[in-house]
JSON list of C-alpha atoms in Angstrom, two decimals:
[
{"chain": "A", "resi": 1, "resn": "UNK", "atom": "CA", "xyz": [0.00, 0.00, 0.00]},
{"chain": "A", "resi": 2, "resn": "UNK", "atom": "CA", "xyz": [1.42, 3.36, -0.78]},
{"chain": "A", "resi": 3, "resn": "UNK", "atom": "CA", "xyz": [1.31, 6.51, 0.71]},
{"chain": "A", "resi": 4, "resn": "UNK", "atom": "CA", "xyz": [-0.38, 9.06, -1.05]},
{"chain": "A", "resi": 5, "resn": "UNK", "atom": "CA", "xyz": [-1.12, 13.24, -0.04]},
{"chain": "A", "resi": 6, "resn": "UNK", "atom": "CA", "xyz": [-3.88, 15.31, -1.70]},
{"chain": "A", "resi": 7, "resn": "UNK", "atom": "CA", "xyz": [-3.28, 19.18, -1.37]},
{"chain": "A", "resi": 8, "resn": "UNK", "atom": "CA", "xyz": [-6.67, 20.75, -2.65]},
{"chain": "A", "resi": 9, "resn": "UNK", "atom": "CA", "xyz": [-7.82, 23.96, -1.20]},
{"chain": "A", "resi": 10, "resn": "UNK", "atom": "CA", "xyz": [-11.73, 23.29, -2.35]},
{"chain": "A", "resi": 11, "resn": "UNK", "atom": "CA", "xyz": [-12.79, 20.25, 0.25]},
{"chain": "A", "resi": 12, "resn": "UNK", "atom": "CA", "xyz": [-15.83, 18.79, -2.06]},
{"chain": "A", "resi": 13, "resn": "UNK", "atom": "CA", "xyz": [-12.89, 18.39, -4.93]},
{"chain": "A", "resi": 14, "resn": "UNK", "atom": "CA", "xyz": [-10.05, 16.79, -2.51]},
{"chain": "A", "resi": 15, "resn": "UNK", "atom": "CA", "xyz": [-12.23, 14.99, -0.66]},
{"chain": "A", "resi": 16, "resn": "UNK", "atom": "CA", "xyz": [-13.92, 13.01, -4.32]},
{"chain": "A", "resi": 17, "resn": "UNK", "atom": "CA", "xyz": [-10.13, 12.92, -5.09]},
{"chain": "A", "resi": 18, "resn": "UNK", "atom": "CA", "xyz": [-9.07, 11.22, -1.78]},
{"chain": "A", "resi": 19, "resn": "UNK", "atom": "CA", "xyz": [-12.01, 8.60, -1.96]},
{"chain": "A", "resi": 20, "resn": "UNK", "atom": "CA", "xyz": [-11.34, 7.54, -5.29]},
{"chain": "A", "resi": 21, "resn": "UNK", "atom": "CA", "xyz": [-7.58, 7.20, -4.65]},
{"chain": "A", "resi": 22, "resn": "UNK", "atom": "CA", "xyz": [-8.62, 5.14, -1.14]},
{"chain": "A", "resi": 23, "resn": "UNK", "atom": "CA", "xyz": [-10.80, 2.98, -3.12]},
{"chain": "A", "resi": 24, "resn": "UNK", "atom": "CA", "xyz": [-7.89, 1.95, -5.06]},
{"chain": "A", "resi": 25, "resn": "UNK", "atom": "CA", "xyz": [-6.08, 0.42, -2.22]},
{"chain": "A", "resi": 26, "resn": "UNK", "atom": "CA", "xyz": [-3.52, 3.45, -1.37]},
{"chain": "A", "resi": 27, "resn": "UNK", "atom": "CA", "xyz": [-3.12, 5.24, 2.37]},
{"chain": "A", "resi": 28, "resn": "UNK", "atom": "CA", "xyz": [-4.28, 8.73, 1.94]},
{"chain": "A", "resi": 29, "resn": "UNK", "atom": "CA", "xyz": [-4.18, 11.71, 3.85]},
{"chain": "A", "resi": 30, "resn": "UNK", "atom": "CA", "xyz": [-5.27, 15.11, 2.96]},
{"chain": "A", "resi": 31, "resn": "UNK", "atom": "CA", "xyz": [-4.82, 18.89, 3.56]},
{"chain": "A", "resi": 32, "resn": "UNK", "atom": "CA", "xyz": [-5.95, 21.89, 2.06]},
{"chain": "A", "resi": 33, "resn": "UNK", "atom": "CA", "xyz": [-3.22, 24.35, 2.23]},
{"chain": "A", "resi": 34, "resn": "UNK", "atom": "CA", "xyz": [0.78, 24.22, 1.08]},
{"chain": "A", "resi": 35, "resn": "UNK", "atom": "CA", "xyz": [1.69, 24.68, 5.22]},
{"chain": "A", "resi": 36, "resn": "UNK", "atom": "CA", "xyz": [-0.70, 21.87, 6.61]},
{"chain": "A", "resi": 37, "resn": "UNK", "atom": "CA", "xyz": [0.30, 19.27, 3.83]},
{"chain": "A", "resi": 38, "resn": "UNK", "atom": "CA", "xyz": [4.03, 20.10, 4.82]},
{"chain": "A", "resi": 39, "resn": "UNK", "atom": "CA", "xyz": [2.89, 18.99, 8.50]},
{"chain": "A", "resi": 40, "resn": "UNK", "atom": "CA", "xyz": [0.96, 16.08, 7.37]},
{"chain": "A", "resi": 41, "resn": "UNK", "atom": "CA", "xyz": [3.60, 15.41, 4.44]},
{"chain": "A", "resi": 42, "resn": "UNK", "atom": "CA", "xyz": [6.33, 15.78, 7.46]},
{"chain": "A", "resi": 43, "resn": "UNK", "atom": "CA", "xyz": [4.62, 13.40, 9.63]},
{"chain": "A", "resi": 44, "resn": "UNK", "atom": "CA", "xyz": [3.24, 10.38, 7.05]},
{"chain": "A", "resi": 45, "resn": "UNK", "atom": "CA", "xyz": [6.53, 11.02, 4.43]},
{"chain": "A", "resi": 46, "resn": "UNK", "atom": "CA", "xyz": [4.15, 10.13, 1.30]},
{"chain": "A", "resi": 47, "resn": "UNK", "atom": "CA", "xyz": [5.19, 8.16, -1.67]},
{"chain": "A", "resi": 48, "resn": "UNK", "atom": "CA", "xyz": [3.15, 10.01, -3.90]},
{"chain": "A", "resi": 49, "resn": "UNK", "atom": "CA", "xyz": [1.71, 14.33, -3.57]},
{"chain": "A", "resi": 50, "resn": "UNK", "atom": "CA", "xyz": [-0.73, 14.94, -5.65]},
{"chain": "A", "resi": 51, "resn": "UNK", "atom": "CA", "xyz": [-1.38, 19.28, -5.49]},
{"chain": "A", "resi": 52, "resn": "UNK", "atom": "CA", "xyz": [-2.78, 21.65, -6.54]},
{"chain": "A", "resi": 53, "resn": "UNK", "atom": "CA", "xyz": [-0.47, 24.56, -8.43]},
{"chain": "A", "resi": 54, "resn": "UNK", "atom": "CA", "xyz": [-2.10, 27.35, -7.03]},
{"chain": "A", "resi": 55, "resn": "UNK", "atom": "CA", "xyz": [-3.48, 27.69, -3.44]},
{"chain": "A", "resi": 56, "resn": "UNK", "atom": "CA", "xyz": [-4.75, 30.55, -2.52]},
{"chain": "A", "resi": 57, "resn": "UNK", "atom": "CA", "xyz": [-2.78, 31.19, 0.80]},
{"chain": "A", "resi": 58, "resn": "UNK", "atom": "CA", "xyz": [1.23, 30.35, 1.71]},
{"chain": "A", "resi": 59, "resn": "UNK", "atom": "CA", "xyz": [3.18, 27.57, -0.26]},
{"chain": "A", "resi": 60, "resn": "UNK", "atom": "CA", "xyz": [2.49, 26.37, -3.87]},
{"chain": "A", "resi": 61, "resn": "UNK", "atom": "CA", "xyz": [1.89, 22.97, -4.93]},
{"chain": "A", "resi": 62, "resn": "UNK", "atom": "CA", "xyz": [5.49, 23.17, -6.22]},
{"chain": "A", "resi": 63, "resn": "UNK", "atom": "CA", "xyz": [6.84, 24.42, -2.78]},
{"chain": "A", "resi": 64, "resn": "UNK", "atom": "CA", "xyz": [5.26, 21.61, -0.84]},
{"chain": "A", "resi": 65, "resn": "UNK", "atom": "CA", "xyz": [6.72, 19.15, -3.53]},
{"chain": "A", "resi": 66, "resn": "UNK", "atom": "CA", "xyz": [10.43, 21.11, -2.95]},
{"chain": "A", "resi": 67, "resn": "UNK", "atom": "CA", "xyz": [9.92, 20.50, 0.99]},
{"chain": "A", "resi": 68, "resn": "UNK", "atom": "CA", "xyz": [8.39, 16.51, 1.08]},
{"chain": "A", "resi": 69, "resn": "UNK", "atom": "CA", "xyz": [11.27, 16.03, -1.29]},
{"chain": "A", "resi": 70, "resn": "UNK", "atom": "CA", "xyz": [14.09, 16.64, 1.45]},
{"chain": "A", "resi": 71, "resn": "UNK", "atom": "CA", "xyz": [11.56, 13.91, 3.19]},
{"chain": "A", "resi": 72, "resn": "UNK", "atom": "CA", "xyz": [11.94, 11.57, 0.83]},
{"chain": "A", "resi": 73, "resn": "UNK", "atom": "CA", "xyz": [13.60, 12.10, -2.41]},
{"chain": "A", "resi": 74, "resn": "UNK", "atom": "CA", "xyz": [12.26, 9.02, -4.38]},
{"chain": "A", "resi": 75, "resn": "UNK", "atom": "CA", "xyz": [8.39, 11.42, -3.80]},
{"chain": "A", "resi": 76, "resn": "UNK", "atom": "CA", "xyz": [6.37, 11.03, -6.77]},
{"chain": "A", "resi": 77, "resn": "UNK", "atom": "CA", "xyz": [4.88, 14.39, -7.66]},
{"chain": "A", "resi": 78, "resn": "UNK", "atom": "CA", "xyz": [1.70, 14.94, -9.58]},
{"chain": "A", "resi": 79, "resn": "UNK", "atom": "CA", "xyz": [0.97, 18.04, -10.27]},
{"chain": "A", "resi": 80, "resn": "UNK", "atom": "CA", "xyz": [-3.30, 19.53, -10.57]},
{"chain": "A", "resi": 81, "resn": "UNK", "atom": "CA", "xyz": [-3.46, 22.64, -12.85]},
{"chain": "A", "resi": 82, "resn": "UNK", "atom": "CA", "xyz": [-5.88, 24.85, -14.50]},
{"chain": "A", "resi": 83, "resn": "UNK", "atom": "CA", "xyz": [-3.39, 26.50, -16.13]},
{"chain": "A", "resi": 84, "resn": "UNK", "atom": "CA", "xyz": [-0.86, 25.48, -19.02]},
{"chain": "A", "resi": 85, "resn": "UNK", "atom": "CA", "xyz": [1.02, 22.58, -17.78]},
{"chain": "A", "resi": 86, "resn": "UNK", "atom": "CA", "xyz": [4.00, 23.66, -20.24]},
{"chain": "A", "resi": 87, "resn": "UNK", "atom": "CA", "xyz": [3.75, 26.65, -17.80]},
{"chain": "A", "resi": 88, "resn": "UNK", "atom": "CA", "xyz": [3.92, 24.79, -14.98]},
{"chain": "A", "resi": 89, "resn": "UNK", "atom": "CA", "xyz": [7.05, 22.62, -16.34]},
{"chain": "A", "resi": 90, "resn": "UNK", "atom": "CA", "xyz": [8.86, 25.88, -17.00]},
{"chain": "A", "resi": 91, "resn": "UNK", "atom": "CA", "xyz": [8.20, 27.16, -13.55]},
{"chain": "A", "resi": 92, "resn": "UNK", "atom": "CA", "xyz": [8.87, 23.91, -11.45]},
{"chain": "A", "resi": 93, "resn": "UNK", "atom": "CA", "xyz": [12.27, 23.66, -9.95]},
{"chain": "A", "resi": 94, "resn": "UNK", "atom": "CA", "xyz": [11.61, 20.21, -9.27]},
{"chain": "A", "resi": 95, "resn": "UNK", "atom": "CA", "xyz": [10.83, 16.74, -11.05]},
{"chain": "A", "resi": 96, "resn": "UNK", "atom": "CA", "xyz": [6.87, 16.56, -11.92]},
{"chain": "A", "resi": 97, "resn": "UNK", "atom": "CA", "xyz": [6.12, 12.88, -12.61]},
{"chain": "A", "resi": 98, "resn": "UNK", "atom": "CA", "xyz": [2.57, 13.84, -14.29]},
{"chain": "A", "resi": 99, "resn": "UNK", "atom": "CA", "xyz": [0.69, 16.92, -14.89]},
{"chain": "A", "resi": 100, "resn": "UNK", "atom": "CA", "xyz": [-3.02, 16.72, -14.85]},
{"chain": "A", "resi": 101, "resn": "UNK", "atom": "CA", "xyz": [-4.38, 19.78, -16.12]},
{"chain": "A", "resi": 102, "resn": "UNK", "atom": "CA", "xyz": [-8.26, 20.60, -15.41]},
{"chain": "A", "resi": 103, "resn": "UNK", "atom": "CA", "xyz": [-10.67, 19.54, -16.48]},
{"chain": "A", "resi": 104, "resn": "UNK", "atom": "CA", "xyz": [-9.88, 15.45, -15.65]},
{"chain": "A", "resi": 105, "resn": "UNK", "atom": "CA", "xyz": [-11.69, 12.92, -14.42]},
{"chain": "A", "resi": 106, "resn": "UNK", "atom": "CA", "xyz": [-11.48, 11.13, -11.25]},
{"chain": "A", "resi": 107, "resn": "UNK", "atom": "CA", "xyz": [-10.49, 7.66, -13.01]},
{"chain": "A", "resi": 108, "resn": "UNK", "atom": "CA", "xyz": [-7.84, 9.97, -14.41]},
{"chain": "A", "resi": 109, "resn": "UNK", "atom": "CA", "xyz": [-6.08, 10.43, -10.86]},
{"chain": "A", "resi": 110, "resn": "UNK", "atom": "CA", "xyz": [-6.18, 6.77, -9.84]},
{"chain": "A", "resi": 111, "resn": "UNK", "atom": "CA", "xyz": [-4.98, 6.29, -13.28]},
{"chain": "A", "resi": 112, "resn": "UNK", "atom": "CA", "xyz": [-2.00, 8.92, -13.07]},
{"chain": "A", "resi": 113, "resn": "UNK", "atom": "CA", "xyz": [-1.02, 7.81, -9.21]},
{"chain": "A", "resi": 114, "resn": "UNK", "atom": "CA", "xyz": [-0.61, 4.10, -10.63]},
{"chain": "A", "resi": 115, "resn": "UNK", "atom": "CA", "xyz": [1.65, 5.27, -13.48]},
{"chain": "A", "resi": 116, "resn": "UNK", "atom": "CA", "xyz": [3.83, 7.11, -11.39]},
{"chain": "A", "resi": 117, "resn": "UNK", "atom": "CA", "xyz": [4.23, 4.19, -9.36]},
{"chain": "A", "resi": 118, "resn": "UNK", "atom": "CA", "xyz": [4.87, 1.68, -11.62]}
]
């Protein structure tokens, strides 16, 4: 079973997100901004983040990805964007195993944290 962290700030989205990745065997914890999925990232060292870019308030999806990496280095990161993911790419200073830009589907998650971890 792998360890898996979903940093959403909208609760109805993370939480759909969380119980479809849960349903698919994998641990999952969840937070909604970049300084409580540090904690929780700190605490449960996932194998996989899957974040949102852009939250509204402190650290980016890519800044929580920067500080869970110094956790554990072999952290899968998958990034959630409305925005261009070539953007994204350009902006990240670290490794992004998948972008999922919005619209997706939920299949599409369980789909992308499986890749990553294959």
């Amino acid at each position: 079973m792998s360890r898996v962290l979903i940093v959403d700030d909208e609760k109805p989205y993370r939480n759909y997100l969380s119980e479809v990745v849960a349903l698919d065997g994998h641990e999952v914890k969840v937070a909604a901004t970049g300084l409580e999925a540090i904690e929780v990232g700190t605490a449960m060292v996932p194998d996989v983040l899957v974040a949102d870019w852009r939250l509204p308030t402190g650290h980016s999806g890519l800044e929580v990805g920067a500080a869970l990496k110094k956790v554990n280095p072999q952290l899968r990161v998958i990034m959630i964007t409305g925005y261009s993911a070539k953007d994204l790419r350009e902006a990240a200073e670290i490794e992004i195993a998948m972008v999922l830009e919005k619209p997706f589907d939920l299949e599409d998650v369980v789909r992308a944290v499986r890749n990553v971890l294959a």
